[in-house]
mmCIF file of C-alpha atoms in Angstrom:
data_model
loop_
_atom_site.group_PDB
_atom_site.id
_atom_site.type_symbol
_atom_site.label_atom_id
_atom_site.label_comp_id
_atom_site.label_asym_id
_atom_site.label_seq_id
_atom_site.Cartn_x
_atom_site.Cartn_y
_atom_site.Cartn_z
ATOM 1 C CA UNK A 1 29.263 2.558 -3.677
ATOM 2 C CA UNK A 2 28.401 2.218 -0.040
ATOM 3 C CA UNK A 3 24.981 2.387 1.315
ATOM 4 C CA UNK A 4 23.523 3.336 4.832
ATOM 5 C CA UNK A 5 20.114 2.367 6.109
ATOM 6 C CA UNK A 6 18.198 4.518 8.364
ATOM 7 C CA UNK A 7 15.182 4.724 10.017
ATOM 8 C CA UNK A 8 13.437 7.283 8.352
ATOM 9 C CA UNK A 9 13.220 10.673 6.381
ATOM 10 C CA UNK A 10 14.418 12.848 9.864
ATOM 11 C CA UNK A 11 17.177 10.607 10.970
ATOM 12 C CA UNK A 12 18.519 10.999 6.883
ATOM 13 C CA UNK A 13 18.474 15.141 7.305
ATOM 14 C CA UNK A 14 20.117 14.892 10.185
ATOM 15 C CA UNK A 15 23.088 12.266 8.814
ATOM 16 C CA UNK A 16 23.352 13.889 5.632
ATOM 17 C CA UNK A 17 23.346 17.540 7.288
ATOM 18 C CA UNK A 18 26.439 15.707 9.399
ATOM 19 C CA UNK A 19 28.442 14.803 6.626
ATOM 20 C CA UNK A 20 28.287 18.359 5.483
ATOM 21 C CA UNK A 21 29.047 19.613 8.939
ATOM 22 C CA UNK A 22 32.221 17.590 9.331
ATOM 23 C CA UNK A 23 33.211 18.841 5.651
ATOM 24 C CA UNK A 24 33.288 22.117 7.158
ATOM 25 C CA UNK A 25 34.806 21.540 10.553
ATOM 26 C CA UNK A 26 37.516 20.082 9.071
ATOM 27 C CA UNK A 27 37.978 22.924 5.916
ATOM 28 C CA UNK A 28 36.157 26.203 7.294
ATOM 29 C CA UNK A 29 36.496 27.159 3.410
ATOM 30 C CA UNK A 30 35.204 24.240 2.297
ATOM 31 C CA UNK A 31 33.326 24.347 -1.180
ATOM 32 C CA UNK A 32 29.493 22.947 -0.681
ATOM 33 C CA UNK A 33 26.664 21.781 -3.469
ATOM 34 C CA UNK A 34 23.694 20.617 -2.087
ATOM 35 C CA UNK A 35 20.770 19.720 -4.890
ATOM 36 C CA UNK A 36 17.662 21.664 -5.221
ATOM 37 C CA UNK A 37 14.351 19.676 -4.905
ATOM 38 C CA UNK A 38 12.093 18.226 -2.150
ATOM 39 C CA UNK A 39 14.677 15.942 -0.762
ATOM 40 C CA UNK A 40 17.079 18.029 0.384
ATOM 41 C CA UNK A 41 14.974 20.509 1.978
ATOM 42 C CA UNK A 42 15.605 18.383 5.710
ATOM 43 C CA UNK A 43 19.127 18.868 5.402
ATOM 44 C CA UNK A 44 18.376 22.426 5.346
ATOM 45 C CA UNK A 45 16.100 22.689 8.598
ATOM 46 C CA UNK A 46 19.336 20.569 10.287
ATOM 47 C CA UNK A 47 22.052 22.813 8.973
ATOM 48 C CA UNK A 48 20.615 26.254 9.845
ATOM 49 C CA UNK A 49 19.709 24.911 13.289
ATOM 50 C CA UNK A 50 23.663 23.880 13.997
ATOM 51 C CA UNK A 51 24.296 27.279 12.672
ATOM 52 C CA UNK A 52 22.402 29.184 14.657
ATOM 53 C CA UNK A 53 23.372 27.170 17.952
ATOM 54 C CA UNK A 54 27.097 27.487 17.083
ATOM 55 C CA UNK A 55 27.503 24.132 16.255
ATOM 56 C CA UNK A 56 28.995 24.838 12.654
ATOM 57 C CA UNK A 57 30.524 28.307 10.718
ATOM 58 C CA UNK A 58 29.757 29.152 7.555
ATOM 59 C CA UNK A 59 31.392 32.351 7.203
ATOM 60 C CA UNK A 60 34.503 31.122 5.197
ATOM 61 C CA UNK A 61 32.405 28.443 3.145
ATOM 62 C CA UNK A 62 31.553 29.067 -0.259
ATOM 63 C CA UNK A 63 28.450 27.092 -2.125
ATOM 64 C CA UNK A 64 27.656 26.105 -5.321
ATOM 65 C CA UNK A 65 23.808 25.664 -7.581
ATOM 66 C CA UNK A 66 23.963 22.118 -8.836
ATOM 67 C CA UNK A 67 21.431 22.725 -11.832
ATOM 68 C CA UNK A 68 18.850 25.391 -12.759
ATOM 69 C CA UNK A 69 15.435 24.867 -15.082
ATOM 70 C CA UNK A 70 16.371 27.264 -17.823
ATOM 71 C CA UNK A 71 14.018 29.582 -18.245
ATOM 72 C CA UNK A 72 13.378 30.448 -14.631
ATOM 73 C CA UNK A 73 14.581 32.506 -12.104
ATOM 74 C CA UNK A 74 14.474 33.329 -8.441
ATOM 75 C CA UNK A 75 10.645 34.571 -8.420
ATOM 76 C CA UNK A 76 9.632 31.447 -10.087
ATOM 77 C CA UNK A 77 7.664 28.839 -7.845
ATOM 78 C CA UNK A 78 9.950 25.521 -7.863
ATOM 79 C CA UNK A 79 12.824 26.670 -9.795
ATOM 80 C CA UNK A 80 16.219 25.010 -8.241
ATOM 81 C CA UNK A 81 17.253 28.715 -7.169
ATOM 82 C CA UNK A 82 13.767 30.015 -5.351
ATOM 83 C CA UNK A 83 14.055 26.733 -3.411
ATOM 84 C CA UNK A 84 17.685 26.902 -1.971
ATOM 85 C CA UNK A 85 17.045 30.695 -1.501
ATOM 86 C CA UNK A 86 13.668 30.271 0.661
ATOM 87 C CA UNK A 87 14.782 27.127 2.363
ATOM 88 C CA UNK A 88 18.988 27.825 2.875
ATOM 89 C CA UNK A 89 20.686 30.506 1.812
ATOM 90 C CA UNK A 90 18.107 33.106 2.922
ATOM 91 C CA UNK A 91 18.304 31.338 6.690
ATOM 92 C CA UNK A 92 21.777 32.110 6.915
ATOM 93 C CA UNK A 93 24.181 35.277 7.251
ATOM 94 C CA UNK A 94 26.376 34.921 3.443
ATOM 95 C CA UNK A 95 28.129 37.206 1.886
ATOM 96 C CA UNK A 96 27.038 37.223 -2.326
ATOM 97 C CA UNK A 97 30.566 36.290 -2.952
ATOM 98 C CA UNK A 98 30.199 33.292 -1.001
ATOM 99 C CA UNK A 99 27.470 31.872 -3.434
ATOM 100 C CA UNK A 100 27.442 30.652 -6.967
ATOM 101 C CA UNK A 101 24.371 29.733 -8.339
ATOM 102 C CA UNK A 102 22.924 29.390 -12.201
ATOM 103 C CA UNK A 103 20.792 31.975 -13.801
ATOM 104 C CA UNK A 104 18.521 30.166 -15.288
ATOM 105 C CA UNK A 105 17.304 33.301 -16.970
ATOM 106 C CA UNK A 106 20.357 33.879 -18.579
ATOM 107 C CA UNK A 107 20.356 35.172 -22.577
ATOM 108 C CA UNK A 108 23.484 33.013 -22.997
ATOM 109 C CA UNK A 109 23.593 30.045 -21.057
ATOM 110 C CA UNK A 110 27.179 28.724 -22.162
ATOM 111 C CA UNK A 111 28.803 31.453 -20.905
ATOM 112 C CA UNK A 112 27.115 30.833 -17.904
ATOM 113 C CA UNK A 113 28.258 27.776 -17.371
ATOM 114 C CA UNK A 114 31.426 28.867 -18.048
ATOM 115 C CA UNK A 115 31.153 31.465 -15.388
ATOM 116 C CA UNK A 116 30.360 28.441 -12.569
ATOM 117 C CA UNK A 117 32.845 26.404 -14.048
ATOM 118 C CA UNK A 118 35.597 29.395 -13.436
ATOM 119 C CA UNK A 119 33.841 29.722 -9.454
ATOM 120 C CA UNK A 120 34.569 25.703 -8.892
ATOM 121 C CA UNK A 121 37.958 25.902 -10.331
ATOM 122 C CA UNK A 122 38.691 29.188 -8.216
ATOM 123 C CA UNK A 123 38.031 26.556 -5.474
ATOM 124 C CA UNK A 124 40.119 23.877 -6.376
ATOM 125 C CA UNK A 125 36.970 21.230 -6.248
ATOM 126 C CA UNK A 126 34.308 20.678 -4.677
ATOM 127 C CA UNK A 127 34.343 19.534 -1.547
ATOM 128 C CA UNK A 128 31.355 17.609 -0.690
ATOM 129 C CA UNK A 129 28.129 17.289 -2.971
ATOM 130 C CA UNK A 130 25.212 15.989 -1.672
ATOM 131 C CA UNK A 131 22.931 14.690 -4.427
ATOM 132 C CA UNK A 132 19.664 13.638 -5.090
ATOM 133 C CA UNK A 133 18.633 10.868 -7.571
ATOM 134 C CA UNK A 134 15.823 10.835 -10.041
ATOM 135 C CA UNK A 135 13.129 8.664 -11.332
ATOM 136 C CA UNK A 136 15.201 7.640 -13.926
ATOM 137 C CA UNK A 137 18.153 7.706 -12.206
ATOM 138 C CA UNK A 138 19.383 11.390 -13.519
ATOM 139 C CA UNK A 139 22.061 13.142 -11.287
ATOM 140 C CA UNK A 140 21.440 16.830 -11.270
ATOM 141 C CA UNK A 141 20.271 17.354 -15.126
ATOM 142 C CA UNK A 142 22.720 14.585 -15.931
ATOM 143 C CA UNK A 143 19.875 12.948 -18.014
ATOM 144 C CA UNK A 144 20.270 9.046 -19.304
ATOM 145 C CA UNK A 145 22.701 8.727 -21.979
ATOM 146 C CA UNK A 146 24.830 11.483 -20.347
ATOM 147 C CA UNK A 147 28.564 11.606 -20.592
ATOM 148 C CA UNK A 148 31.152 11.526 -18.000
ATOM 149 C CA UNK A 149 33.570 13.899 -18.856
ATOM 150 C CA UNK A 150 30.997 16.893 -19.689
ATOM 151 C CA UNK A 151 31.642 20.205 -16.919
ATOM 152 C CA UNK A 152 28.688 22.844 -17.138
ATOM 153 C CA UNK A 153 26.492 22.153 -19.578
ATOM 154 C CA UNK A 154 23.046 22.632 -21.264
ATOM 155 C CA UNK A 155 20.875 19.566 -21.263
ATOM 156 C CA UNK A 156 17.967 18.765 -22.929
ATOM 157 C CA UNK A 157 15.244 17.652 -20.206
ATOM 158 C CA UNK A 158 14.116 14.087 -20.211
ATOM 159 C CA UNK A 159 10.157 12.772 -20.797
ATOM 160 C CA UNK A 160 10.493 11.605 -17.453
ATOM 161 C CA UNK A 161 12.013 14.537 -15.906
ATOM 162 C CA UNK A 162 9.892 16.988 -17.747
ATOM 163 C CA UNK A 163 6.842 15.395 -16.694
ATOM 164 C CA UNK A 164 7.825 15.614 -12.954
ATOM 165 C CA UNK A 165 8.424 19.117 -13.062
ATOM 166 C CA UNK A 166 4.756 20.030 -12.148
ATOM 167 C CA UNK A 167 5.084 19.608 -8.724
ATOM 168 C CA UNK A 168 7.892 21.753 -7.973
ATOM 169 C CA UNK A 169 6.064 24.258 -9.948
ATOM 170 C CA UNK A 170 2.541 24.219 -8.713
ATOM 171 C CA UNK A 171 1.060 23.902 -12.584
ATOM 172 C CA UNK A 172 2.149 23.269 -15.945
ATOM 173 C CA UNK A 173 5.066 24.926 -17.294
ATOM 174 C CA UNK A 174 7.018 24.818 -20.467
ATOM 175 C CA UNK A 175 10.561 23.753 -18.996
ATOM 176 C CA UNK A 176 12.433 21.536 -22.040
ATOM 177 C CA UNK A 177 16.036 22.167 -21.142
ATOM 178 C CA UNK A 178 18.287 22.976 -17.502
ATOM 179 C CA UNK A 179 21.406 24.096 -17.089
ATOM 180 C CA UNK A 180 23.633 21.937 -14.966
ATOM 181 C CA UNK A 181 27.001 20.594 -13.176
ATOM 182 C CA UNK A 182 28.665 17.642 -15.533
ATOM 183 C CA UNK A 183 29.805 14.331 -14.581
ATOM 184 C CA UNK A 184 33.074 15.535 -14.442
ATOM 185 C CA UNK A 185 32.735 18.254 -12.173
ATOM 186 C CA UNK A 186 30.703 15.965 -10.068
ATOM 187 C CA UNK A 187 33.387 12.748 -10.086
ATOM 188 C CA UNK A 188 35.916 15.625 -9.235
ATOM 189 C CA UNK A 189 34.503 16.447 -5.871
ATOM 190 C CA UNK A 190 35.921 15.050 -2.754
ATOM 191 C CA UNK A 191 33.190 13.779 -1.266
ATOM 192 C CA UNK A 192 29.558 12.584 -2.733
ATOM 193 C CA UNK A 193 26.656 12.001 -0.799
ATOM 194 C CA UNK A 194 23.570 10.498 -2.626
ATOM 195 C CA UNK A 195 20.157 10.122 -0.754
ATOM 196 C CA UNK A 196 16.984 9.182 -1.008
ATOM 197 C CA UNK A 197 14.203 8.744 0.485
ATOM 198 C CA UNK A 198 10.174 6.912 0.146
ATOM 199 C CA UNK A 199 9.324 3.879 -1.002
ATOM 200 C CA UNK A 200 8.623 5.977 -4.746
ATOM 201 C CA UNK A 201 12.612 5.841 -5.063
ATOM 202 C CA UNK A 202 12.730 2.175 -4.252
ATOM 203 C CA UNK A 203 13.029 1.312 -7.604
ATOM 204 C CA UNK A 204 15.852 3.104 -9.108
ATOM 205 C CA UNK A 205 18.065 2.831 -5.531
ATOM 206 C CA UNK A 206 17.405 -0.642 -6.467
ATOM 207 C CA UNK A 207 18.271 -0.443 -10.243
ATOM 208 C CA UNK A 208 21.162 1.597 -9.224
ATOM 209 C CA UNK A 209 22.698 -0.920 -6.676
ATOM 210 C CA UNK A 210 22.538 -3.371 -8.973
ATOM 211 C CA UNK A 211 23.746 -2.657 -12.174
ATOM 212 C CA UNK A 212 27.296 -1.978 -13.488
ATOM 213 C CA UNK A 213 28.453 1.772 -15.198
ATOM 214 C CA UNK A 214 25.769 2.032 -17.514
ATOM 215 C CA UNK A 215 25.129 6.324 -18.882
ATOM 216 C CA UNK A 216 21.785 4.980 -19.526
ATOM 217 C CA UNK A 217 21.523 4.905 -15.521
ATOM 218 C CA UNK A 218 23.385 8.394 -14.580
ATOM 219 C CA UNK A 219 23.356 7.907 -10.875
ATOM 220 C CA UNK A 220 25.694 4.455 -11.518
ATOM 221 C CA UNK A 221 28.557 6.478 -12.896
ATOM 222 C CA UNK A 222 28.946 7.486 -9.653
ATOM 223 C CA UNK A 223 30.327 4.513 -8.978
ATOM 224 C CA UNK A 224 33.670 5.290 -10.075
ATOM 225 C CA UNK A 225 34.504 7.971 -7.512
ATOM 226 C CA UNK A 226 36.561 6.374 -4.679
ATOM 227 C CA UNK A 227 34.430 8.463 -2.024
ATOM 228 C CA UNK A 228 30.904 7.739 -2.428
ATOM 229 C CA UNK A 229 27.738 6.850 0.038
ATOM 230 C CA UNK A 230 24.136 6.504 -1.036
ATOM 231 C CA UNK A 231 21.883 7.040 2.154
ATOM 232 C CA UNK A 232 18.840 5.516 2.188
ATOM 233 C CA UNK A 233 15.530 5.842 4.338
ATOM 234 C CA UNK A 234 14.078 2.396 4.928
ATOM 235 C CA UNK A 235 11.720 3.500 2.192
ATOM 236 C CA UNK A 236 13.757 4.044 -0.611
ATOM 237 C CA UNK A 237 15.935 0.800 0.414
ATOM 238 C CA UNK A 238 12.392 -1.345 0.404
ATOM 239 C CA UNK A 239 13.741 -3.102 -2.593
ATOM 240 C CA UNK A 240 16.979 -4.100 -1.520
#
């Protein structure tokens, strides 16, 4: 796993947001997954500004959700979808066919998963993922303990994970299970970007870095795709 040091939190937006314009440059139908959550959210300010001064086309890319709280949809505060929506998609001129996102709101949520599943394989892969990682080192709603060679799939939510939650959402809510992309469909992309930034993710970059393939860790079975980079704030990488 390679790692990249930078200054801080803007000059990570605007190297992750690169890696995602390249992607694209090179494949104009490229297939994109960029996380939900508070660290991505730069990325988004950086890509919608190269959009909208011509520096990058999105009008043949597709995109895909990474994970969805089940139980909430696109008018919930802090779900994965309201988030992309306000911050990305919303900021951009797509087609509906060019996105693919979970319904977390869904009455059956494995045939949901196989519906995302068909939408990646329609695509061939994906083509670059950017990722973030969480307190305990889950990837998406790949919780500890989580397999590699899962696709979509239901999880149950993590104490850790669970207990997080609240400040996406703004209060307390009931969320014990998400709905998410598998190891699998994650080691099949082309290209993975993981990043992180603060000095609160110091610890499990750290942890990460230095242990072997271990599920218990989820973001360390990333180190078994050929074309991975963790990019790091000089926060996050206080530990190292």
């Amino acid at each position: 796993m390679n790692v990249e040091i930078v200054e801080d939190y803007q000059a990570l937006s605007a190297t992750v947001a690169q890696r995602v314009i390249d992607t694209v440059t090179r494949k104009p139908d490229a297939l994109i997954c960029i996380a939900g959550g508070d660290t991505p959210l730069g990325v988004f300010d950086v890509l919608v500004r190269a959009s909208e001064e011509g520096n990058v086309d999105f009008s043949r890319a597709a995109f895909v959700g990474l994970d969805e709280w089940l139980g909430l949809g696109k008018a919930d505060k802090g779900s994965c979808r309201e988030m992309v929506w306000g911050h990305f998609f919303s900021r951009l001129t797509l087609r509906d066919e060019q996105i693919c996102f979970f319904d977390g709101l869904t009455t059956d949520p494995e045939q949901e998963c196989r519906r995302v599943d068909r939408f990646i394989a329609g695509h061939g892969s994906i083509d670059i993922i950017v990722l973030g990682i969480g307190m305990n080192g889950h990837i998406g709603f790949n919780e500890p303990g989580a397999a590699q060679d899962t696709e979509c799939h239901v999880v149950d939510l993590d104490e850790v994970t669970q207990s997080v939650s609240v400040k996406y959402f703004g209060q307390a809510r009931d969320v014990k299970q998400g709905i998410s992309l598998g190891m699998k469909t994650i080691l099949a992309a082309k290209s993975v970007v993981v990043m992180a930034s603060g000095e609160k993710k110091a610890a499990i970059v750290a942890q990460t870095l230095r242990s072997d393939i271990d599920a218990s860790i989820p973001a360390t079975l990333l180190k078994a795709h050929p074309q991975v980079q963790m990019l790091v704030d000089k926060g996050a990488a206080a530990q190292l």
